[in-house]
PDB file of C-alpha atoms and ligand atoms in Angstrom:
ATOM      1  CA  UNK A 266     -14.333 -12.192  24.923  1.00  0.00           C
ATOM      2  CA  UNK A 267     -11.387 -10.085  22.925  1.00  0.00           C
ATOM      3  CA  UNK A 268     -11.829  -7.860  20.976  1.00  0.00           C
ATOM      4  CA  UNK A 269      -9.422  -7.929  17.766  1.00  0.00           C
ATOM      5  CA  UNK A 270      -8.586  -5.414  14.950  1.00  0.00           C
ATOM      6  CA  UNK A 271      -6.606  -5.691  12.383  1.00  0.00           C
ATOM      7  CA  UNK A 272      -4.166  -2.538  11.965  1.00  0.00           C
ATOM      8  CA  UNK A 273      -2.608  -3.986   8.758  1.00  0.00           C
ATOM      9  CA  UNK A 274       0.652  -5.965   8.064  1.00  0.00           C
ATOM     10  CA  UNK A 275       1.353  -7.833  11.240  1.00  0.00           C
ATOM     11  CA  UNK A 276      -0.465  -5.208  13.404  1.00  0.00           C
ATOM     12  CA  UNK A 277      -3.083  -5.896  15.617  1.00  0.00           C
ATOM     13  CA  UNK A 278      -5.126  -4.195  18.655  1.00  0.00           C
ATOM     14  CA  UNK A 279      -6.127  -6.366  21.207  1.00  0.00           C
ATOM     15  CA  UNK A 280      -8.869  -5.216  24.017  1.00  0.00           C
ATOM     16  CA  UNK A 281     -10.206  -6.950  26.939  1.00  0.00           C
ATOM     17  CA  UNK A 282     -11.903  -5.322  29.599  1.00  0.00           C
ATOM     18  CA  UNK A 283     -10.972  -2.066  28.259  1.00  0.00           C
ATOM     19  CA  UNK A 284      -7.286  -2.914  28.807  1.00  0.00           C
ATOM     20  CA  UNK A 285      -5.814  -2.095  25.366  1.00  0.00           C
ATOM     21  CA  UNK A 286      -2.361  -4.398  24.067  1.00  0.00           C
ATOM     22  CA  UNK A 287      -0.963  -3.506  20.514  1.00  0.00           C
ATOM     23  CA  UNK A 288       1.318  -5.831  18.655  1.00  0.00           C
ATOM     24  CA  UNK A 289       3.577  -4.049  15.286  1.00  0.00           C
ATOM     25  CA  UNK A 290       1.795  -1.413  14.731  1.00  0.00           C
ATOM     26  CA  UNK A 291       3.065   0.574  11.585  1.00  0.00           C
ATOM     27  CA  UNK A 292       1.831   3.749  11.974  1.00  0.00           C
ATOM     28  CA  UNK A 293       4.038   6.134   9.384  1.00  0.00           C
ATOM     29  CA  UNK A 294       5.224   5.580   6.440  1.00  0.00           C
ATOM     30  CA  UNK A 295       8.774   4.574   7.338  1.00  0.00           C
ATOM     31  CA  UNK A 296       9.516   2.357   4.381  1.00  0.00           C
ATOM     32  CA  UNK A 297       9.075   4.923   1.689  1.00  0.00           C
ATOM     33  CA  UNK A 298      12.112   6.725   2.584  1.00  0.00           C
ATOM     34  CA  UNK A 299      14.321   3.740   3.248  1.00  0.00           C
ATOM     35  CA  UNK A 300      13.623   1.347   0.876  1.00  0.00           C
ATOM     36  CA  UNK A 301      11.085   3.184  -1.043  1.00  0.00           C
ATOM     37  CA  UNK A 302       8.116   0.648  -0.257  1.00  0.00           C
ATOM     38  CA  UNK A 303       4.906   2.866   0.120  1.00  0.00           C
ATOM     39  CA  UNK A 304       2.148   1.695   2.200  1.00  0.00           C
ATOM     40  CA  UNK A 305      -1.006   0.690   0.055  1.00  0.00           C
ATOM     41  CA  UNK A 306      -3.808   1.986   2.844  1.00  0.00           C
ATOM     42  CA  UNK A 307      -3.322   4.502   5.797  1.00  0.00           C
ATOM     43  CA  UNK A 308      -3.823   3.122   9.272  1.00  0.00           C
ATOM     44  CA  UNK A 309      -6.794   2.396  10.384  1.00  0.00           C
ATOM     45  CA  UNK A 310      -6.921   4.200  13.324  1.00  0.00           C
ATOM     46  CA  UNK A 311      -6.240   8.006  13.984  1.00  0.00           C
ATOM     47  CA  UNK A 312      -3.663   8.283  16.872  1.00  0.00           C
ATOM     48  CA  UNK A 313      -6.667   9.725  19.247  1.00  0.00           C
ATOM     49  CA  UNK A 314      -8.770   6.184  18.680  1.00  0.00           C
ATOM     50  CA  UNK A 315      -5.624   3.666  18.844  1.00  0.00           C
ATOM     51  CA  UNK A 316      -5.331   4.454  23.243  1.00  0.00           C
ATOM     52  CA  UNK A 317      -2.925   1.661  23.596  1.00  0.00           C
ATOM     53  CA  UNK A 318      -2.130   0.801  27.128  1.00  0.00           C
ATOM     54  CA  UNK A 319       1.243  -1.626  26.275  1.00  0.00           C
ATOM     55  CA  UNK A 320       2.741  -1.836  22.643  1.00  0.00           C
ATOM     56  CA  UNK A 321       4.472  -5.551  22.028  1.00  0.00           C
ATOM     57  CA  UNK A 322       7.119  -6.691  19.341  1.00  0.00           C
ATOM     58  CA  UNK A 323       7.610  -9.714  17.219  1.00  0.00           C
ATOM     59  CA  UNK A 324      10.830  -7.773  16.429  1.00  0.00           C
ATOM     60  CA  UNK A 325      12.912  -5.179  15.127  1.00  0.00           C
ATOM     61  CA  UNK A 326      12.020  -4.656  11.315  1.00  0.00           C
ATOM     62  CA  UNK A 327      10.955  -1.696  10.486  1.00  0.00           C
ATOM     63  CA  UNK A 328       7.306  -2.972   9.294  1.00  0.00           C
ATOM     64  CA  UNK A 329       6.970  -3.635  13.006  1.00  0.00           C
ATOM     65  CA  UNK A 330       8.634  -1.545  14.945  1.00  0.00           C
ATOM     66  CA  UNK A 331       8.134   1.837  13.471  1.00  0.00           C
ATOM     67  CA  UNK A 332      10.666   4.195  14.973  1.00  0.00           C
ATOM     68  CA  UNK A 333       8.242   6.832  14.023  1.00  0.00           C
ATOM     69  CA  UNK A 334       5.217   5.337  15.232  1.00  0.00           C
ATOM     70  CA  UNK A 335       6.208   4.885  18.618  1.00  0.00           C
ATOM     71  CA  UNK A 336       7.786   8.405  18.746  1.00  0.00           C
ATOM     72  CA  UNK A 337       3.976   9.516  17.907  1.00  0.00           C
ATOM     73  CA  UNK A 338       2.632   6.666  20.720  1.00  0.00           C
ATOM     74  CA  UNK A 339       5.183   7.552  23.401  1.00  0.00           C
ATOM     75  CA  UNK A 340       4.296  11.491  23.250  1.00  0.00           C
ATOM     76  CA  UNK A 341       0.781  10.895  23.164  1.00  0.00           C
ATOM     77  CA  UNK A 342       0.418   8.320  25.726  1.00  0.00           C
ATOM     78  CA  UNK A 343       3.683   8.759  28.754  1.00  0.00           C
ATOM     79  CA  UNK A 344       1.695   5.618  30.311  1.00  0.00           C
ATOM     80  CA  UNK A 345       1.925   3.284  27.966  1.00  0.00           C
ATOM     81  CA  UNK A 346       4.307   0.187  28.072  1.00  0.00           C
ATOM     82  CA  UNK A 347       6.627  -1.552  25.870  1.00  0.00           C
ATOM     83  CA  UNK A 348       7.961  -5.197  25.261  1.00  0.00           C
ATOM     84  CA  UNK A 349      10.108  -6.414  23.102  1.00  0.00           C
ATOM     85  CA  UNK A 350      12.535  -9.230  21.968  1.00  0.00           C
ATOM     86  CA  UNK A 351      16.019  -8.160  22.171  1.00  0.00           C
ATOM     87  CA  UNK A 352      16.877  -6.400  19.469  1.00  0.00           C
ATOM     88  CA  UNK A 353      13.685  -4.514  19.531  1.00  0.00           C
ATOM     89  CA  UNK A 354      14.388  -4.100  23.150  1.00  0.00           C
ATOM     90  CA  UNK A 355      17.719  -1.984  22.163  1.00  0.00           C
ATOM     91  CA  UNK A 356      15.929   0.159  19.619  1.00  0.00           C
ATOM     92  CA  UNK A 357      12.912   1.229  21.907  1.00  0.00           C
ATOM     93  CA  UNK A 358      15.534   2.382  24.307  1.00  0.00           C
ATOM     94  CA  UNK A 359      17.400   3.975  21.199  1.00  0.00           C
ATOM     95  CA  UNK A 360      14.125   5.837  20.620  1.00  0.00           C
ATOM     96  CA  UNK A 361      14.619   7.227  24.444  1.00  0.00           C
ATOM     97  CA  UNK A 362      11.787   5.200  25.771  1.00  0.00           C
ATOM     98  CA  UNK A 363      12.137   5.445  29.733  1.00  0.00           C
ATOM     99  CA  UNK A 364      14.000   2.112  30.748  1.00  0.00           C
ATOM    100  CA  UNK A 365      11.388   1.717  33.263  1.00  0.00           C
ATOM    101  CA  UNK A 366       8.408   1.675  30.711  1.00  0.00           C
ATOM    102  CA  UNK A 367       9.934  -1.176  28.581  1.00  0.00           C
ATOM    103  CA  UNK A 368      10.691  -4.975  29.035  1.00  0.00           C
ATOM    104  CA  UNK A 369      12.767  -7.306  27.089  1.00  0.00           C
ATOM    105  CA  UNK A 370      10.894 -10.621  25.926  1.00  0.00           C
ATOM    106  CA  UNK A 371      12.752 -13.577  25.812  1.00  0.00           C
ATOM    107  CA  UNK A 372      12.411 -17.570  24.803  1.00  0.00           C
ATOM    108  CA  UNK A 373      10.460 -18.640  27.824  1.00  0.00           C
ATOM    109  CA  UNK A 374      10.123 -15.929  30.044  1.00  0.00           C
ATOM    110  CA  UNK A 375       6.037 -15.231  30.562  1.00  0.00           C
ATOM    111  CA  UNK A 376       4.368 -11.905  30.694  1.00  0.00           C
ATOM    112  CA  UNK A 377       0.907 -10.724  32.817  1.00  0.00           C
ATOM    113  CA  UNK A 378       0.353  -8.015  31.133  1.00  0.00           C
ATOM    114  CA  UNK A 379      -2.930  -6.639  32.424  1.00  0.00           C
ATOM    115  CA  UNK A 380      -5.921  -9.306  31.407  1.00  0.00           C
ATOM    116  CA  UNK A 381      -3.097 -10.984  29.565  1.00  0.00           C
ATOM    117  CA  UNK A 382      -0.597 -13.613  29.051  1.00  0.00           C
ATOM    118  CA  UNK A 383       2.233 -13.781  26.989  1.00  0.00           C
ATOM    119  CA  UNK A 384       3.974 -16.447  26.054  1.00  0.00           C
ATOM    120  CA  UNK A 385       6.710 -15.858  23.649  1.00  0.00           C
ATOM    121  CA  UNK A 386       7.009 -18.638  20.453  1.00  0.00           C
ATOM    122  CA  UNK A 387       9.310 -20.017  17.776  1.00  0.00           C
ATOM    123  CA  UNK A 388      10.427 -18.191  14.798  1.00  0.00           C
ATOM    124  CA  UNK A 389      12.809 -19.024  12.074  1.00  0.00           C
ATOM    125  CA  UNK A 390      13.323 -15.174  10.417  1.00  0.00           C
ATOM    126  CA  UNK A 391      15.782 -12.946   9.027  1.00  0.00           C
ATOM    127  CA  UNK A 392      16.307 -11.132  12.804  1.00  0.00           C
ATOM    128  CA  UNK A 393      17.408 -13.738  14.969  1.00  0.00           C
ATOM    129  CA  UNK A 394      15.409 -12.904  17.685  1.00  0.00           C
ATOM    130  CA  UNK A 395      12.234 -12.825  16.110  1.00  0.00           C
ATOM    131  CA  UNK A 396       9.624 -14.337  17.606  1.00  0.00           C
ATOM    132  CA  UNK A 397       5.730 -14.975  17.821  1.00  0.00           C
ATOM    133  CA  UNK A 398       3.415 -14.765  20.647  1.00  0.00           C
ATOM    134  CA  UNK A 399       0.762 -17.280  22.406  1.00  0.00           C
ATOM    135  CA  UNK A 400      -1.663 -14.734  24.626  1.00  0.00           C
ATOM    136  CA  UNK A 401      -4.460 -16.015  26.453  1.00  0.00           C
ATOM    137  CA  UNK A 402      -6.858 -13.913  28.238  1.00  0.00           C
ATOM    138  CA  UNK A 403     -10.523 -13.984  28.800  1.00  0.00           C
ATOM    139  CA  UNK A 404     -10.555 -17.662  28.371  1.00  0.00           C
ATOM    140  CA  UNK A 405      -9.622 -17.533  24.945  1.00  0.00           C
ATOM    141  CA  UNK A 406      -6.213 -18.441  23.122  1.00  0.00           C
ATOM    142  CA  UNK A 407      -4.405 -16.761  20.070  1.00  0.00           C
ATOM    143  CA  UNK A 408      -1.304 -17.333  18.773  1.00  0.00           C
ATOM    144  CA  UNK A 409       0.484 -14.892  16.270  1.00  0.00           C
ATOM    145  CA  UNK A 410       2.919 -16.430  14.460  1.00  0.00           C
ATOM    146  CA  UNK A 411       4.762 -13.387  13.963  1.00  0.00           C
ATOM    147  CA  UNK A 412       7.182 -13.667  10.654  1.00  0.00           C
ATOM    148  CA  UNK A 413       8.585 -16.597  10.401  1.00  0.00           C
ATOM    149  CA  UNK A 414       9.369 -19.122   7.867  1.00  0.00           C
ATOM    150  CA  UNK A 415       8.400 -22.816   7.905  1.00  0.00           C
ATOM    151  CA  UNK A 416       9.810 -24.783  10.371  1.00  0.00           C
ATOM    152  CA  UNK A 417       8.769 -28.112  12.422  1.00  0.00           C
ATOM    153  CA  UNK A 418       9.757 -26.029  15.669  1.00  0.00           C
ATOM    154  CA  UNK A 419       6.537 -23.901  14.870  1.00  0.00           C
ATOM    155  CA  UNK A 420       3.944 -27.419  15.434  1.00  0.00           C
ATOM    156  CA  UNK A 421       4.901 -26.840  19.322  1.00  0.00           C
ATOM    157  CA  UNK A 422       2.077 -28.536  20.941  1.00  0.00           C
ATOM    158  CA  UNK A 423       1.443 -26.351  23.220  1.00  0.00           C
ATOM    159  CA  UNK A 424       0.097 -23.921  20.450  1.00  0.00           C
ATOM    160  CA  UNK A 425      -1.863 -26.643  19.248  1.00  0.00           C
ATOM    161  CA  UNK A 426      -6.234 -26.524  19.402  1.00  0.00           C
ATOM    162  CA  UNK A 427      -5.817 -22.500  20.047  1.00  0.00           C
ATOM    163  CA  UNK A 428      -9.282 -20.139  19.394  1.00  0.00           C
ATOM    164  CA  UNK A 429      -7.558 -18.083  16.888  1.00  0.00           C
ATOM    165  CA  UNK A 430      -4.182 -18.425  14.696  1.00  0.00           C
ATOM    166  CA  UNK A 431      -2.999 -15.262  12.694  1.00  0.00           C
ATOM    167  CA  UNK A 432      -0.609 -16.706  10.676  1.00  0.00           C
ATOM    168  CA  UNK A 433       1.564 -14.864   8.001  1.00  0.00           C
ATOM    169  CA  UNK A 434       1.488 -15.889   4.171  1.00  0.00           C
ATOM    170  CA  UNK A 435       3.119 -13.384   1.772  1.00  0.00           C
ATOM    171  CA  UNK A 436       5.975 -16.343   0.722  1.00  0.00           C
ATOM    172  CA  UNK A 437       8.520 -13.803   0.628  1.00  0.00           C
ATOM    173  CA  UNK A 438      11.231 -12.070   2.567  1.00  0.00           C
ATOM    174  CA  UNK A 439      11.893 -15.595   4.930  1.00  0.00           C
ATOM    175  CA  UNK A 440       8.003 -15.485   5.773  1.00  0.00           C
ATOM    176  CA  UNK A 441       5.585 -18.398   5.395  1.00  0.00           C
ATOM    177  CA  UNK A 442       3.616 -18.557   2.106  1.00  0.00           C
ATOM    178  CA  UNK A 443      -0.259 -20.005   1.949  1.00  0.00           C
ATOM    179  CA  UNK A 444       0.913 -23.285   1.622  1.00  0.00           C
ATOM    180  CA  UNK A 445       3.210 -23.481   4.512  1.00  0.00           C
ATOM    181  CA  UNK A 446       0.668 -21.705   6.705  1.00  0.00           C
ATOM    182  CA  UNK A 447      -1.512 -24.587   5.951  1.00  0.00           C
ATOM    183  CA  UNK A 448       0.599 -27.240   7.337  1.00  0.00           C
ATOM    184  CA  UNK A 449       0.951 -25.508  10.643  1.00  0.00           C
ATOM    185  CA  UNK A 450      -2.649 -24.712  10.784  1.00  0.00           C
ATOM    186  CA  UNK A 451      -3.921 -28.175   9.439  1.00  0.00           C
ATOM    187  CA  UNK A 452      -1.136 -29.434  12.309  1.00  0.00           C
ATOM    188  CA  UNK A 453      -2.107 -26.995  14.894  1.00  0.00           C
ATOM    189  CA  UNK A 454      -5.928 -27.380  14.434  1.00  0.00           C
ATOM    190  CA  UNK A 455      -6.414 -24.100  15.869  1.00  0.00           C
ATOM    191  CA  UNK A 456     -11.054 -22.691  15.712  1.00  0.00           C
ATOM    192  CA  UNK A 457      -9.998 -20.452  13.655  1.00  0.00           C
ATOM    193  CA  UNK A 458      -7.255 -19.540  12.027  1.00  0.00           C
ATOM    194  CA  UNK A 459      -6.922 -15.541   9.367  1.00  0.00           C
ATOM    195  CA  UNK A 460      -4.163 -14.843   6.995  1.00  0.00           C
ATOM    196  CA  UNK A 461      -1.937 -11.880   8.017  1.00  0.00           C
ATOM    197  CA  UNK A 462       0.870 -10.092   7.057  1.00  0.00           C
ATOM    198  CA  UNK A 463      -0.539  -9.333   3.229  1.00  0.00           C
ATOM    199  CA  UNK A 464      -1.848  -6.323   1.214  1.00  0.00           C
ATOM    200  CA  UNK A 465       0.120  -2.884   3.205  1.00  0.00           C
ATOM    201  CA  UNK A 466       2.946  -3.226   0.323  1.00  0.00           C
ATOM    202  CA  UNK A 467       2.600  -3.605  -3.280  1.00  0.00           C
ATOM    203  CA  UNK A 468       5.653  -5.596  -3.930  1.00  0.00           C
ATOM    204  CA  UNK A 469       5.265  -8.112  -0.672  1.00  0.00           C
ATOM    205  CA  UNK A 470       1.740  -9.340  -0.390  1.00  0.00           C
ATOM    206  CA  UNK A 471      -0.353 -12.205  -1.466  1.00  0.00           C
ATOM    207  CA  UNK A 472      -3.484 -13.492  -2.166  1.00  0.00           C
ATOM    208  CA  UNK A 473      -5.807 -14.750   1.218  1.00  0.00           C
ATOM    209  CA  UNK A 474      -8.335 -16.455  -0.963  1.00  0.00           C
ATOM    210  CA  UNK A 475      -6.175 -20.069  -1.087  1.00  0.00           C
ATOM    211  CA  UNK A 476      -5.250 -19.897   2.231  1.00  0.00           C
ATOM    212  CA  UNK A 477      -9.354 -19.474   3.686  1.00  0.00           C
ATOM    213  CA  UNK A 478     -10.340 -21.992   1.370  1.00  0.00           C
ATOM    214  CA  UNK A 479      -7.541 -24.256   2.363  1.00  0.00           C
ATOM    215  CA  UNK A 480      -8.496 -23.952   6.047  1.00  0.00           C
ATOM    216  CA  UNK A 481     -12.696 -24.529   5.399  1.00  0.00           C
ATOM    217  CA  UNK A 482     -11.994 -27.762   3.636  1.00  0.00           C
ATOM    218  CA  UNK A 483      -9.989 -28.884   6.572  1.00  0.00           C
ATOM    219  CA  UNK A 484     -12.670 -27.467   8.919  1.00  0.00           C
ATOM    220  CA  UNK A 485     -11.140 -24.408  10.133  1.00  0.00           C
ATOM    221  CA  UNK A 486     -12.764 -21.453   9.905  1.00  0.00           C
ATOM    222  CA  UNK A 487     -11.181 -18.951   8.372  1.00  0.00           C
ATOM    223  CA  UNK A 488     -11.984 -15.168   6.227  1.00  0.00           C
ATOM    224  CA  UNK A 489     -10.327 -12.503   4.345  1.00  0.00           C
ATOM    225  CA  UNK A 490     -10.269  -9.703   7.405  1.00  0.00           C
ATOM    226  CA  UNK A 491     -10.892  -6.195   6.859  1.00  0.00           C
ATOM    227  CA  UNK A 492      -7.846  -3.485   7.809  1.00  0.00           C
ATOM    228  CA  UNK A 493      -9.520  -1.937  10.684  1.00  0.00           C
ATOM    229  CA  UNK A 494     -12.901  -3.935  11.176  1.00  0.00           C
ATOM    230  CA  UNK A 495     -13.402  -4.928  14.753  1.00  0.00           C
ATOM    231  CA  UNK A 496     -14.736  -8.571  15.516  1.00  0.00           C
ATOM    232  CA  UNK A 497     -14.526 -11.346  18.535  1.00  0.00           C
ATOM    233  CA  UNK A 498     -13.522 -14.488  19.613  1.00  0.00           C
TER     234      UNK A 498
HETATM  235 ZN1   ZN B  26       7.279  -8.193   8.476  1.00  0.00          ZN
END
């Protein structure tokens, strides 16, 4: 069994057997001052409750890798790991993360990290490392799309009949919209498959509703998830 939360935007918290991994977590409210985007809800988490034992990146945009956020992480929790793709590799050691507590992710190379593996996966975005993530642990398989626009390199078959799919659909900003996120799921055939990467900025979100009816007329199930609400695979 995992346990899954949503932390908003592409952010998620991942447990199994108490061993904690979190993916883009956007803690602060980095945007407002740099391109004066302000977060619609806080995170869901106070920095006490979030205990991460390993942070991972899809890559280095600041909606993911919060410079500020992981200042916060890395002084509350010295233990905790980091791994990133390359760019976001650079900027965690920018941010004076000990070399020894972070590893660089890239195309092919396979992480254990605790109960989990991770297998970075295609992404066609505006960093050029970008990239999403297949993890399996506990039996169970999720892939994370991470952002990424459409592309025929994202139907990789090895990502195909996987538990869970969080897949991104706010259409803008070289991300998938609903539609596209439909053809990979409807390709991909994944149990379940939850719209992601919506409704933490005004001016770069979208509807779920379209894409979770899309996927329960093709017999995937699929919901609108909550910012913070814990539930299983
Ligand atoms: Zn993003």
């Amino acid at each position: 069994m995992i346990k899954i939360t949503w932390l908003g935007q592409g952010g998620f918290l991942l447990e199994v057997q108490n061993y904690r991994l979190v993916i883009d977590p956007y803690l602060s409210d980095n945007l407002l001052a740099v391109q004066n985007l302000a977060r619609l809800h806080p995170f869901p988490l106070k920095l006490e409750e979030l205990r991460p034992d390993c942070l991972v990146f899809t890559h280095d945009h600041l909606d993911h890798l919060d410079p500020i956020g992981v200042k916060m992480i890395r002084q509350a929790y010295p233990q905790c790991r980091y791994y990133g793709t390359h760019n976001a590799f650079e900027h965690l050691l920018k941010l004076e993360i000990p070399a020894e507590l972070v590893s660089e992710i890239s195309p092919g190379c396979i992480q254990h990290i605790g109960p989990f593996t991770l297998s970075p996966t295609f992404a066609s975005h505006s960093d050029p490392f970008a990239c999403g993530y297949l993890i399996e642990a506990a039996g169970k398989k999720i892939v994370i799309s991470g952002d990424t626009n459409y592309d025929e390199r994202l139907l990789d078959n090895k990502l195909a009949s996987a538990d869970l799919m969080l897949i991104c659909i706010n259409g803008k900003l070289n991300n998938m919209n609903s539609d596209d996120a439909l053809k990979c799921v409807r390709c991909l055939t994944p149990a379940m498959a939850l719209p992601m990467h919506i409704g933490l900025f005004a001016e770069n979100t979208a509807d779920p509703m379209p894409f979770v009816t899309g996927c329960r007329e093709s017999r995937i199930e699929s919901f609108s998830m909550i910012v913070g609400k814990e539930f299983e695979i």
